Amino acid sequence: MKIPQQCLSILQAADGKALATFSAESGAHVVPVSSIRIEGDTILLVNYFFGQTLKNIEKNPRVSLAAWQGLEGFQIKATARHEINGEVFDSVVAWIKETIPSRVVKGVVVLTPTEIYDVSADSTRAGTIVF
């Protein structure tokens, strides 16, 4: 799924980002997200300290990422996988070494979007599927 430019702009400049996961054992779980990178049609979230988040993804890879800037925002439903080695992992480790050298990358959560919703407070499309 191609991520629309307006959504990409919000993801890259967001005031806030949160990732929601769910499993039958632990229920709903939401964590703030700091480092994010977009590569093509995938969204990469840097894992510095995900604990319960990864346990939930192992049991249920369907996740939801919300990002907002001011009153404009998007919810991205996606399928997630966690990578701890390989090309994507290596490129993220190199990126973080350049930008935040004090951080240790434990993995990368790769999101493949399946649905995108407009959640902007001032939009006539708020709560509706965009793509």
PDB file of C-alpha atoms in Angstrom:
ATOM      1  CA  MET A   1       0.000   0.000   0.000  1.00  0.00           C
ATOM      2  CA  LYS A   2       1.370   3.390  -0.964  1.00  0.00           C
ATOM      3  CA  ILE A   3       1.471   5.776   1.972  1.00  0.00           C
ATOM      4  CA  PRO A   4       0.003   9.155   0.948  1.00  0.00           C
ATOM      5  CA  GLN A   5       2.338  12.168   1.078  1.00  0.00           C
ATOM      6  CA  GLN A   6       0.229  13.981   3.688  1.00  0.00           C
ATOM      7  CA  CYS A   7       0.545  10.972   5.997  1.00  0.00           C
ATOM      8  CA  LEU A   8       4.303  10.725   5.367  1.00  0.00           C
ATOM      9  CA  SER A   9       4.691  14.399   6.294  1.00  0.00           C
ATOM     10  CA  ILE A  10       2.884  13.859   9.598  1.00  0.00           C
ATOM     11  CA  LEU A  11       4.908  10.726  10.397  1.00  0.00           C
ATOM     12  CA  GLN A  12       8.185  12.553   9.845  1.00  0.00           C
ATOM     13  CA  ALA A  13       7.280  15.696  11.825  1.00  0.00           C
ATOM     14  CA  ALA A  14       4.853  14.295  14.405  1.00  0.00           C
ATOM     15  CA  ASP A  15       4.544  15.848  17.854  1.00  0.00           C
ATOM     16  CA  GLY A  16       3.510  12.424  19.103  1.00  0.00           C
ATOM     17  CA  LYS A  17       3.482   8.822  17.941  1.00  0.00           C
ATOM     18  CA  ALA A  18       2.069   5.757  19.703  1.00  0.00           C
ATOM     19  CA  LEU A  19       2.051   2.072  18.779  1.00  0.00           C
ATOM     20  CA  ALA A  20      -0.787  -0.165  19.954  1.00  0.00           C
ATOM     21  CA  THR A  21      -0.569  -3.955  20.126  1.00  0.00           C
ATOM     22  CA  PHE A  22      -2.899  -6.619  21.469  1.00  0.00           C
ATOM     23  CA  SER A  23      -2.743 -10.216  22.621  1.00  0.00           C
ATOM     24  CA  ALA A  24      -5.309 -12.375  24.366  1.00  0.00           C
ATOM     25  CA  GLU A  25      -2.881 -12.929  27.259  1.00  0.00           C
ATOM     26  CA  SER A  26      -1.981  -9.315  28.027  1.00  0.00           C
ATOM     27  CA  GLY A  27      -4.762  -7.331  26.348  1.00  0.00           C
ATOM     28  CA  ALA A  28      -4.198  -3.920  24.815  1.00  0.00           C
ATOM     29  CA  HIS A  29      -0.760  -2.339  25.104  1.00  0.00           C
ATOM     30  CA  VAL A  30       0.315   1.131  23.914  1.00  0.00           C
ATOM     31  CA  VAL A  31       3.827   2.605  23.880  1.00  0.00           C
ATOM     32  CA  PRO A  32       5.282   5.905  22.705  1.00  0.00           C
ATOM     33  CA  VAL A  33       7.499   5.701  19.635  1.00  0.00           C
ATOM     34  CA  SER A  34      10.545   7.877  19.170  1.00  0.00           C
ATOM     35  CA  SER A  35      12.756   6.994  16.188  1.00  0.00           C
ATOM     36  CA  ILE A  36      10.877   6.312  12.978  1.00  0.00           C
ATOM     37  CA  ARG A  37      11.993   5.939   9.382  1.00  0.00           C
ATOM     38  CA  ILE A  38      10.032   5.398   6.196  1.00  0.00           C
ATOM     39  CA  GLU A  39      11.503   3.220   3.448  1.00  0.00           C
ATOM     40  CA  GLY A  40       9.297   2.867   0.419  1.00  0.00           C
ATOM     41  CA  ASP A  41       5.929   1.625   1.589  1.00  0.00           C
ATOM     42  CA  THR A  42       7.127   0.371   4.969  1.00  0.00           C
ATOM     43  CA  ILE A  43       7.524   2.141   8.288  1.00  0.00           C
ATOM     44  CA  LEU A  44      10.491   1.272  10.502  1.00  0.00           C
ATOM     45  CA  LEU A  45      10.255   1.739  14.272  1.00  0.00           C
ATOM     46  CA  VAL A  46      13.478   1.494  16.265  1.00  0.00           C
ATOM     47  CA  ASN A  47      13.329  -0.915  19.176  1.00  0.00           C
ATOM     48  CA  TYR A  48      15.346   0.445  22.067  1.00  0.00           C
ATOM     49  CA  PHE A  49      13.322  -1.127  24.865  1.00  0.00           C
ATOM     50  CA  PHE A  50      10.157  -2.836  23.559  1.00  0.00           C
ATOM     51  CA  GLY A  51       9.213  -5.628  25.957  1.00  0.00           C
ATOM     52  CA  GLN A  52       5.506  -6.416  26.071  1.00  0.00           C
ATOM     53  CA  THR A  53       5.188  -4.843  22.626  1.00  0.00           C
ATOM     54  CA  LEU A  54       7.339  -7.591  21.071  1.00  0.00           C
ATOM     55  CA  LYS A  55       5.549 -10.336  23.002  1.00  0.00           C
ATOM     56  CA  ASN A  56       2.243  -9.080  21.632  1.00  0.00           C
ATOM     57  CA  ILE A  57       3.588  -8.814  18.061  1.00  0.00           C
ATOM     58  CA  GLU A  58       4.790 -12.441  18.265  1.00  0.00           C
ATOM     59  CA  LYS A  59       1.263 -13.561  19.152  1.00  0.00           C
ATOM     60  CA  ASN A  60      -0.626 -11.059  16.992  1.00  0.00           C
ATOM     61  CA  PRO A  61       1.221  -9.107  14.274  1.00  0.00           C
ATOM     62  CA  ARG A  62      -1.707  -6.736  13.652  1.00  0.00           C
ATOM     63  CA  VAL A  63      -0.845  -3.340  15.142  1.00  0.00           C
ATOM     64  CA  SER A  64      -1.959   0.271  14.985  1.00  0.00           C
ATOM     65  CA  LEU A  65       0.322   3.306  14.813  1.00  0.00           C
ATOM     66  CA  ALA A  66      -1.095   6.757  15.526  1.00  0.00           C
ATOM     67  CA  ALA A  67       0.835   9.926  14.687  1.00  0.00           C
ATOM     68  CA  TRP A  68      -0.262  13.527  15.063  1.00  0.00           C
ATOM     69  CA  GLN A  69       0.953  17.067  14.741  1.00  0.00           C
ATOM     70  CA  GLY A  70      -1.301  19.673  16.265  1.00  0.00           C
ATOM     71  CA  LEU A  71      -4.860  18.775  15.296  1.00  0.00           C
ATOM     72  CA  GLU A  72      -3.858  16.732  12.234  1.00  0.00           C
ATOM     73  CA  GLY A  73      -3.148  13.029  12.420  1.00  0.00           C
ATOM     74  CA  PHE A  74      -3.403   9.537  11.001  1.00  0.00           C
ATOM     75  CA  GLN A  75      -3.948   6.043  12.299  1.00  0.00           C
ATOM     76  CA  ILE A  76      -2.107   3.356  10.372  1.00  0.00           C
ATOM     77  CA  LYS A  77      -3.199  -0.237  10.775  1.00  0.00           C
ATOM     78  CA  ALA A  78      -0.386  -2.559   9.794  1.00  0.00           C
ATOM     79  CA  THR A  79       1.193  -5.968   9.968  1.00  0.00           C
ATOM     80  CA  ALA A  80       4.368  -5.974  12.060  1.00  0.00           C
ATOM     81  CA  ARG A  81       7.497  -8.066  12.192  1.00  0.00           C
ATOM     82  CA  HIS A  82      10.608  -7.666  14.355  1.00  0.00           C
ATOM     83  CA  GLU A  83      14.072  -7.890  12.809  1.00  0.00           C
ATOM     84  CA  ILE A  84      17.290  -8.232  14.798  1.00  0.00           C
ATOM     85  CA  ASN A  85      19.700  -8.729  11.904  1.00  0.00           C
ATOM     86  CA  GLY A  86      19.922  -8.306   8.156  1.00  0.00           C
ATOM     87  CA  GLU A  87      20.043  -5.395   5.749  1.00  0.00           C
ATOM     88  CA  VAL A  88      17.211  -3.343   7.259  1.00  0.00           C
ATOM     89  CA  PHE A  89      18.561  -3.803  10.788  1.00  0.00           C
ATOM     90  CA  ASP A  90      22.103  -2.860   9.712  1.00  0.00           C
ATOM     91  CA  SER A  91      20.922   0.294   7.921  1.00  0.00           C
ATOM     92  CA  VAL A  92      18.936   1.409  10.977  1.00  0.00           C
ATOM     93  CA  VAL A  93      21.879   0.741  13.311  1.00  0.00           C
ATOM     94  CA  ALA A  94      24.116   2.891  11.069  1.00  0.00           C
ATOM     95  CA  TRP A  95      21.477   5.663  10.944  1.00  0.00           C
ATOM     96  CA  ILE A  96      21.088   5.739  14.735  1.00  0.00           C
ATOM     97  CA  LYS A  97      24.875   5.713  15.268  1.00  0.00           C
ATOM     98  CA  GLU A  98      25.007   8.917  13.196  1.00  0.00           C
ATOM     99  CA  THR A  99      21.977  10.638  14.726  1.00  0.00           C
ATOM    100  CA  ILE A 100      21.783   9.394  18.341  1.00  0.00           C
ATOM    101  CA  PRO A 101      25.104   7.664  19.081  1.00  0.00           C
ATOM    102  CA  SER A 102      24.260   7.059  22.736  1.00  0.00           C
ATOM    103  CA  ARG A 103      21.285   4.787  21.873  1.00  0.00           C
ATOM    104  CA  VAL A 104      21.546   1.020  21.415  1.00  0.00           C
ATOM    105  CA  VAL A 105      19.324  -0.513  18.737  1.00  0.00           C
ATOM    106  CA  LYS A 106      17.919  -3.862  19.880  1.00  0.00           C
ATOM    107  CA  GLY A 107      15.821  -4.411  16.781  1.00  0.00           C
ATOM    108  CA  VAL A 108      13.574  -2.881  14.160  1.00  0.00           C
ATOM    109  CA  VAL A 109       9.808  -3.271  14.001  1.00  0.00           C
ATOM    110  CA  VAL A 110       8.864  -3.238  10.331  1.00  0.00           C
ATOM    111  CA  LEU A 111       5.291  -2.137   9.636  1.00  0.00           C
ATOM    112  CA  THR A 112       3.498  -2.941   6.407  1.00  0.00           C
ATOM    113  CA  PRO A 113       0.392  -0.710   6.284  1.00  0.00           C
ATOM    114  CA  THR A 114      -2.974  -2.308   5.520  1.00  0.00           C
ATOM    115  CA  GLU A 115      -5.324   0.627   6.202  1.00  0.00           C
ATOM    116  CA  ILE A 116      -4.828   4.340   6.869  1.00  0.00           C
ATOM    117  CA  TYR A 117      -7.389   6.505   8.661  1.00  0.00           C
ATOM    118  CA  ASP A 118      -7.601  10.270   8.983  1.00  0.00           C
ATOM    119  CA  VAL A 119      -7.940  11.105  12.687  1.00  0.00           C
ATOM    120  CA  SER A 120      -7.557  14.875  12.365  1.00  0.00           C
ATOM    121  CA  ALA A 121      -9.732  16.858  14.751  1.00  0.00           C
ATOM    122  CA  ASP A 122     -10.533  19.509  12.174  1.00  0.00           C
ATOM    123  CA  SER A 123     -11.110  17.258   9.157  1.00  0.00           C
ATOM    124  CA  THR A 124     -14.417  16.396   7.562  1.00  0.00           C
ATOM    125  CA  ARG A 125     -12.880  12.968   6.895  1.00  0.00           C
ATOM    126  CA  ALA A 126     -11.933  12.347  10.552  1.00  0.00           C
ATOM    127  CA  GLY A 127     -12.417   8.728  11.460  1.00  0.00           C
ATOM    128  CA  THR A 128     -12.745   7.596   7.871  1.00  0.00           C
ATOM    129  CA  ILE A 129     -10.456   5.371   5.910  1.00  0.00           C
ATOM    130  CA  VAL A 130      -8.144   7.290   3.618  1.00  0.00           C
ATOM    131  CA  PHE A 131      -6.364   4.372   1.912  1.00  0.00           C
TER     132      PHE A 131
END
